[in-house]
Short mmCIF file of C-alpha atoms in Angstrom, two decimals:
data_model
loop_
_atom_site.label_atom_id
_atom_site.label_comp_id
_atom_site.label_asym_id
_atom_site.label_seq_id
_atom_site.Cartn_x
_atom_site.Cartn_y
_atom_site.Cartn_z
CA UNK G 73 0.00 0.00 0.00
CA UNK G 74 2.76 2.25 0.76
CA UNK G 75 5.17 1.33 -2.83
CA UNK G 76 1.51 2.44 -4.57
CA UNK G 77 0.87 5.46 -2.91
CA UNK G 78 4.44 6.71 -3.61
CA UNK G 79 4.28 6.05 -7.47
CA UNK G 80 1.15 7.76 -7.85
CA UNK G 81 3.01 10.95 -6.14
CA UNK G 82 5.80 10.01 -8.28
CA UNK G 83 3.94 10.10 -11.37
CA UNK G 84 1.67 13.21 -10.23
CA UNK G 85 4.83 15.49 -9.64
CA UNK G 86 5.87 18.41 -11.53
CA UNK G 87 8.24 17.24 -14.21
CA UNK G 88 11.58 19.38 -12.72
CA UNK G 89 10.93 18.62 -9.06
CA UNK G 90 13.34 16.92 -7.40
CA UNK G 91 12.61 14.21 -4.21
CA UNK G 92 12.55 15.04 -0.55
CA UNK G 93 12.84 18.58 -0.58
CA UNK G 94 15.65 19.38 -3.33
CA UNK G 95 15.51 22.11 -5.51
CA UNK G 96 12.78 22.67 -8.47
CA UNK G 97 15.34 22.62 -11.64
CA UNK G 98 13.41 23.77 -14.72
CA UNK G 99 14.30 22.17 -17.87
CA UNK G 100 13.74 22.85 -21.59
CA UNK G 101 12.69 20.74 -24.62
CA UNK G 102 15.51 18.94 -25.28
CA UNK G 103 16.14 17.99 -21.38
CA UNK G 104 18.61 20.68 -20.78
CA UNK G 105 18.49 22.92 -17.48
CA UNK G 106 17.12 26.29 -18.64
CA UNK G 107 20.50 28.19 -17.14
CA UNK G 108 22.40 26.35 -19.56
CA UNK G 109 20.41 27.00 -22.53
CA UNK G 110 20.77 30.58 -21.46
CA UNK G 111 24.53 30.34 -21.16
CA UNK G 112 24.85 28.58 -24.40
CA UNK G 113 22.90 31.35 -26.15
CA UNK G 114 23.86 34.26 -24.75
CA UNK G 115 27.47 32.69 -25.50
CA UNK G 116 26.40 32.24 -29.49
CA UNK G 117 24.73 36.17 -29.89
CA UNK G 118 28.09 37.49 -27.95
CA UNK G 119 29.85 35.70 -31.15
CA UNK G 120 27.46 36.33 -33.64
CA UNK G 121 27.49 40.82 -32.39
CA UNK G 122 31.75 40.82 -32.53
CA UNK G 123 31.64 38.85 -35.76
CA UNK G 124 28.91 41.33 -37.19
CA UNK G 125 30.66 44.52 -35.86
CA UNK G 126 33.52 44.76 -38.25
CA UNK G 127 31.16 44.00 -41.29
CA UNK G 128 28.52 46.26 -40.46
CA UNK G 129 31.28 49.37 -39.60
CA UNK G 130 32.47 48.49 -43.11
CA UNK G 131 29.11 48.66 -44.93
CA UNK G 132 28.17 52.46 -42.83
CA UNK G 133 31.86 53.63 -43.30
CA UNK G 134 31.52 52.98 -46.92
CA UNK G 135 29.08 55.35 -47.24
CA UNK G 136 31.32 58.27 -45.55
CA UNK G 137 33.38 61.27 -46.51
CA UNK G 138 37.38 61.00 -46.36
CA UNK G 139 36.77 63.65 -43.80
CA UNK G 140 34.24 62.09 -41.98
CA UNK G 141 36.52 58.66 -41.90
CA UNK G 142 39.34 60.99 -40.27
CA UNK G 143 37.32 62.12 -37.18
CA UNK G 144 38.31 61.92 -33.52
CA UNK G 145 36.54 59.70 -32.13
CA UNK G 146 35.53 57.99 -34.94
CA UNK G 147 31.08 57.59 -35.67
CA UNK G 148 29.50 54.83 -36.15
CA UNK G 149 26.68 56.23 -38.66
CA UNK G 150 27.74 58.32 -41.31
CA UNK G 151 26.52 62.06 -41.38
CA UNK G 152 25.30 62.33 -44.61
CA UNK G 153 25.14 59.36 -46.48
CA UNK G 154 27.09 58.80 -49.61
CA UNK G 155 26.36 56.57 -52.11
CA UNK G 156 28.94 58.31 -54.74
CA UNK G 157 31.40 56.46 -52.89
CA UNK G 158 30.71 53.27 -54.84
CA UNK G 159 30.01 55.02 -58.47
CA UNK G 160 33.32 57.12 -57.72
CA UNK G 161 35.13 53.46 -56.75
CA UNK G 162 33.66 51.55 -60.09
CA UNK G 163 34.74 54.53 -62.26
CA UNK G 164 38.43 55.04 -61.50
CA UNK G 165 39.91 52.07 -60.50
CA UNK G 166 39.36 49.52 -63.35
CA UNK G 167 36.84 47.74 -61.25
CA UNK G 168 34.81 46.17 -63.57
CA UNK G 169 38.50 44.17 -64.86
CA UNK G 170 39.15 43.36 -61.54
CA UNK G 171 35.60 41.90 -60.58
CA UNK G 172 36.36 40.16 -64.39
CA UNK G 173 39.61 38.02 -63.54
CA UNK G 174 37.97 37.21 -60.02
CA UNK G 175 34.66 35.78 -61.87
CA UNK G 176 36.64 33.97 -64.24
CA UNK G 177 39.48 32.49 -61.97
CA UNK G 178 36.45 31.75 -59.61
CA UNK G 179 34.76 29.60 -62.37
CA UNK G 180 37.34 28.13 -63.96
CA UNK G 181 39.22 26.95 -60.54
CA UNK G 182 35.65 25.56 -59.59
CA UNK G 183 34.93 23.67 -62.65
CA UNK G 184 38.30 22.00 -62.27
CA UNK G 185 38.56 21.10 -58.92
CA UNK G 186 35.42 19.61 -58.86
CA UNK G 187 36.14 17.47 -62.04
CA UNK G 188 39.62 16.87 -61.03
CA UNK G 189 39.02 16.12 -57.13
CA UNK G 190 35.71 14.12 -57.93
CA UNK G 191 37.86 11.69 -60.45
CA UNK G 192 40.64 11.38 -57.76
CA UNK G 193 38.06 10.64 -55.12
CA UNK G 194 36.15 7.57 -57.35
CA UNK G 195 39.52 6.03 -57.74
CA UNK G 196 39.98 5.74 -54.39
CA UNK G 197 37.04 5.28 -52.67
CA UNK G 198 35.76 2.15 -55.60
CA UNK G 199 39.11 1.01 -57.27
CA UNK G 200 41.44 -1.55 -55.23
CA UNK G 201 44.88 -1.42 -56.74
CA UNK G 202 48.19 -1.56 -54.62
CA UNK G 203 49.19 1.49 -52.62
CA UNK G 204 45.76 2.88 -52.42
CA UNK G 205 46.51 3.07 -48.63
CA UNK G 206 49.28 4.92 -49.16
CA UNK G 207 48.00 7.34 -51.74
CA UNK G 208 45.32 8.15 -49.49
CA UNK G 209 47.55 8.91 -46.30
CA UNK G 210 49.77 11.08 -48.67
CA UNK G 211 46.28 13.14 -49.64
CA UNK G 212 45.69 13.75 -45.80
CA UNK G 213 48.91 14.70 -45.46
CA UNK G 214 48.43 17.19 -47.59
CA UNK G 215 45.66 18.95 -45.89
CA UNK G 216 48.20 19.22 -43.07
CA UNK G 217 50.78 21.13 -45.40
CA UNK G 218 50.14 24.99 -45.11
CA UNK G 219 50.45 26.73 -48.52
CA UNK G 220 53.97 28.75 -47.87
CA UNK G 221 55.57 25.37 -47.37
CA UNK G 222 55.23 24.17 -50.89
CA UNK G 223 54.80 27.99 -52.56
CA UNK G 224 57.97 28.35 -53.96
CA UNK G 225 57.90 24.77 -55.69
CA UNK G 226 54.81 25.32 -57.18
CA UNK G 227 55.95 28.91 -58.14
CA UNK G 228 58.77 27.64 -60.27
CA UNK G 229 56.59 25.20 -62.03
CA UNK G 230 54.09 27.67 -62.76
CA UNK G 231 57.02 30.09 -64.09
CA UNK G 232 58.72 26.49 -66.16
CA UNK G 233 54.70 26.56 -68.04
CA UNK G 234 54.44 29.78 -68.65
CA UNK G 235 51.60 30.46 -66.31
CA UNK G 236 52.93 33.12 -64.64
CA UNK G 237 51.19 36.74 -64.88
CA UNK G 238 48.11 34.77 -66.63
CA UNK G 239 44.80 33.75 -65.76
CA UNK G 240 45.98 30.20 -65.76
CA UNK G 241 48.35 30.50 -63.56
CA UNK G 242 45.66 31.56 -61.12
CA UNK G 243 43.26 28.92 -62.47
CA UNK G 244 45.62 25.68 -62.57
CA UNK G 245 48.15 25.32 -59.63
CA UNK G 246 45.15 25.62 -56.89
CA UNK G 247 42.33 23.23 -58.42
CA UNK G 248 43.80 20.20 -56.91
CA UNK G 249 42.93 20.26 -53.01
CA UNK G 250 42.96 17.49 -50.79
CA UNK G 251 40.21 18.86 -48.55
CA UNK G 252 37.96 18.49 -51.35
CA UNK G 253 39.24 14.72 -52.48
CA UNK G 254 39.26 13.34 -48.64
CA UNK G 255 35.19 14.68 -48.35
CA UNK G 256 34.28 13.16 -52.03
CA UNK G 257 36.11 9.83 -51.14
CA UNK G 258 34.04 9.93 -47.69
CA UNK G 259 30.72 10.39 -49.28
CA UNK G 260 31.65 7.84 -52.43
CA UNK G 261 32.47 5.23 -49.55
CA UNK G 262 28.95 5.06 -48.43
CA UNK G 263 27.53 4.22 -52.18
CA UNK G 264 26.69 0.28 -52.38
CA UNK G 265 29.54 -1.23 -54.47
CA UNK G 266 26.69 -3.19 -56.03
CA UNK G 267 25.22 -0.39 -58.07
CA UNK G 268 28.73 -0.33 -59.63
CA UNK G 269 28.33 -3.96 -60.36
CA UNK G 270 25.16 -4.14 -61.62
CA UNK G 271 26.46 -1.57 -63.82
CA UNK G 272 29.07 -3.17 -65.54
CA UNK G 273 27.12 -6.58 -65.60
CA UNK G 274 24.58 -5.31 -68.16
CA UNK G 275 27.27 -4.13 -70.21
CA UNK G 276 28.38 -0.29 -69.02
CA UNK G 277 31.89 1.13 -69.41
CA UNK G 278 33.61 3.06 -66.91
CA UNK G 279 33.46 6.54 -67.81
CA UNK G 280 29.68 6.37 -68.28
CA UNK G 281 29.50 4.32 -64.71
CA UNK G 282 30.93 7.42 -63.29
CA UNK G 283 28.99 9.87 -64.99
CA UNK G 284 25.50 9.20 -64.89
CA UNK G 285 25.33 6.87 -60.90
CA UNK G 286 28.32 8.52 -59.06
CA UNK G 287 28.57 11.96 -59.58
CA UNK G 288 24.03 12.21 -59.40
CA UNK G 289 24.45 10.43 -56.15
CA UNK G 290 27.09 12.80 -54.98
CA UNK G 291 24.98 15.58 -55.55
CA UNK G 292 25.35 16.83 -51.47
CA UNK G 293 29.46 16.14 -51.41
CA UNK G 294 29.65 17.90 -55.13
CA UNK G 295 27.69 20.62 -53.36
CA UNK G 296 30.53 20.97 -50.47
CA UNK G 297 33.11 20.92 -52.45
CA UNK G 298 31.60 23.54 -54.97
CA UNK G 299 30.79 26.19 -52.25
CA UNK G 300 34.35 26.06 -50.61
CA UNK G 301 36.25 26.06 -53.83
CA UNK G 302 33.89 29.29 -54.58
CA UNK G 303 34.62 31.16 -51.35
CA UNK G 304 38.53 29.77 -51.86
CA UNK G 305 39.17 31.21 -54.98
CA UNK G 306 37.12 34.12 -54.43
CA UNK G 307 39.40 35.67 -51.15
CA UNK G 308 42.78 34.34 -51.96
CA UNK G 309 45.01 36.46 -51.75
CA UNK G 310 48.77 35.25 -51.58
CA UNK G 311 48.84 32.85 -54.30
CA UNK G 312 47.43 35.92 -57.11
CA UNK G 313 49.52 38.32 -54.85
CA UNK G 314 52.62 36.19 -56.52
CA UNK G 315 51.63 34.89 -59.47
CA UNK G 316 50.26 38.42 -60.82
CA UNK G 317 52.82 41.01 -62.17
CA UNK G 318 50.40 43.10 -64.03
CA UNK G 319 47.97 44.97 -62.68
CA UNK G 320 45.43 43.75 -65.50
CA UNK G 321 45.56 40.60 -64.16
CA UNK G 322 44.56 41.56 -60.82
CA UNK G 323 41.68 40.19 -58.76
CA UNK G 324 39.69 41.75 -56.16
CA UNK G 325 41.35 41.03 -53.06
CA UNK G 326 45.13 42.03 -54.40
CA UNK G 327 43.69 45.16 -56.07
CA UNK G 328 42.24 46.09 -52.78
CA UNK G 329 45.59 45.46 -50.80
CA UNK G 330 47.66 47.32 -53.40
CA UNK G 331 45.38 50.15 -53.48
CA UNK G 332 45.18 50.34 -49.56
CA UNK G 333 49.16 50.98 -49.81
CA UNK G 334 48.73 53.82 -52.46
CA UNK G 335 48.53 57.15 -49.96
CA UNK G 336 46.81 58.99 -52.66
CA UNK G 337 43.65 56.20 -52.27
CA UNK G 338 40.71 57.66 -50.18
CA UNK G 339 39.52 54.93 -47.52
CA UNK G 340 35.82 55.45 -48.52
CA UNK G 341 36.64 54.17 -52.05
CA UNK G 342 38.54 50.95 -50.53
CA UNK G 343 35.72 50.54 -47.97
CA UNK G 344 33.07 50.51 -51.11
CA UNK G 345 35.21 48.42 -53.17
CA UNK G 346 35.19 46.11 -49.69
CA UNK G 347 31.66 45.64 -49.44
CA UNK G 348 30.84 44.88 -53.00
CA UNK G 349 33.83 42.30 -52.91
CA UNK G 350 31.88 40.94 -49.41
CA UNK G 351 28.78 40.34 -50.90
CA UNK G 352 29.03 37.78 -53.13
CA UNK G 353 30.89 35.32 -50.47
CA UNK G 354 28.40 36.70 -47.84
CA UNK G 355 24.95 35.80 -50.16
CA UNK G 356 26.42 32.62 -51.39
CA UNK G 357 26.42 31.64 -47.59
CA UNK G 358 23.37 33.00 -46.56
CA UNK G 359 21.72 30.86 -49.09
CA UNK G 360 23.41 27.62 -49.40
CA UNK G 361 25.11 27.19 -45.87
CA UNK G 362 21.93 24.20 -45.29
CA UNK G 363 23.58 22.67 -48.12
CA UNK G 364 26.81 22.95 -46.57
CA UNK G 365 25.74 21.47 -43.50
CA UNK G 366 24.10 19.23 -45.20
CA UNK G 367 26.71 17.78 -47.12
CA UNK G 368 29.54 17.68 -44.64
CA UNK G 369 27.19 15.65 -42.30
CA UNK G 370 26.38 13.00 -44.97
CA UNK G 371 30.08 12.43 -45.50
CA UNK G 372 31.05 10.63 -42.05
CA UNK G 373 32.51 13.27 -40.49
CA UNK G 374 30.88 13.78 -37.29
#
């Protein structure tokens, strides 16, 4: 008589009570005490506001007077706004052949790395020949190999093919990354060897194999891959900084840096030269980062 009557207090108590006088501890939906769910997000809006502070000083300074930018102490919204800044900044500064080599060297480097890293990654995620181990160790090592390690090397191959101060030069020597193999190889892994099979039992060659069941089912990795070699291309810096000697073969991010060095440059050009550079990187996120989520999760990484 006793065991029943405490279950049925048991079972008529408040969900975050605790026994025999203990403290109430309130929980939320997913079983979490309430103070940590408050810690956690107070934690992730402290990160998101300093992350968002630089950008959005950027995007009001960029519609500010030279004068205005020189103040003591500085403001935070501009005056009068300015939108000449960014007509003034399109107009004298070759822009438009700037924001050209960056749109091509973005595209081409895409295109290739995602044929190139895609090919790499079939071969070793559904071909068994000897040393695939290896090969596959010496493509993580890779990842671990920062780019001024190997950036004279690749320099003085570039300069033996003539790629240097071209498009191709800026196009070529990057499209090969091993981030973007390991991920591929990852995600080709969990496609049923049997599909491959079946394949080549009713008669299929190779190249068609891998063209029309692999790369459709790696739709979500291709995805991944796409979107970083994108916002790769699109804000490097050192490797054009080098391989560019002309100033017509500029992108974005090394005009910006040479004219920030030029004391005759007004800072409210370069600041509206900034943001337009920003945006495309910034909406490509906004807009696909599910997909980039997405993919990364359904390639075993967790």
């Amino acid at each position: 008589m006793s065991t029943t009557a405490t279950t049925d207090t048991e079972a008529t108590r408040p969900a975050g009570k605790q026994d025999k006088g203990k403290r109430w501890t309130s929980t939320s939906s997913t079983g979490a005490p309430t103070t940590v769910v408050v810690l956690r997000y107070a934690v992730l809006i402290a990160a998101s506001i300093g992350v968002l502070i630089p950008l959005v000083w950027t995007l009001l300074s960029s519609f500010k007077s030279q004068g205005e930018l020189g103040k003591r102490p500085p403001t935070l919204l501009p005056e009068s706004f300015a939108p000449t800044n960014y007509v003034e900044a399109l107009s004298r500064f070759e822009f438009t052949t700037y924001l050209t080599n960056s749109v091509i060297v973005t595209i081409g480097a895409t295109v290739l790395t995602v044929v190139i890293n895609t090919m790499c990654a079939y071969g070793l995620a559904k071909y068994n020949f000897r040393g695939r181990t290896a090969l596959f160790i010496l493509v993580l090592a890779m990842i671990m190999v920062p780019l001024q390690v190997i950036l004279i090397s690749v320099y003085q191959v570039a300069n033996t093919l003539g790629l240097v101060n071209s498009l191709w030069g800026l196009i070529i020597p990057p499209a090969a990354t091993p981030t973007g193999v390991f991920l591929l190889r990852q995600y080709m892994l969990t496609i049923p060897d049997e599909l491959i099979e079946s394949a080549r039992v009713d008669g299929a060659r190779e190249f068609p194999i891998f063209l029309r069941i692999i790369v459709p089912l790696c739709g979500p990795a291709i995805a991944v891959v796409t979107i970083f070699s994108v916002m790769w291309r699109w804000n490097d810096f050192l490797w054009p900084l080098i391989i560019s000697q002309d100033r017509a073969k500029y992108t974005l991010p090394v005009a910006l840096a040479q004219f920030s060095a030029e004391e005759t440059v007004s800072f409210n050009y370069i600041l509206a030269m900034s943001v337009v550079t920003m945006l495309p990187v910034i909406i490509i996120f906004l807009f696909l980062q599910r997909h980039i989520v997405t993919g990364i999760s359904n390639t075993g990484i967790k």
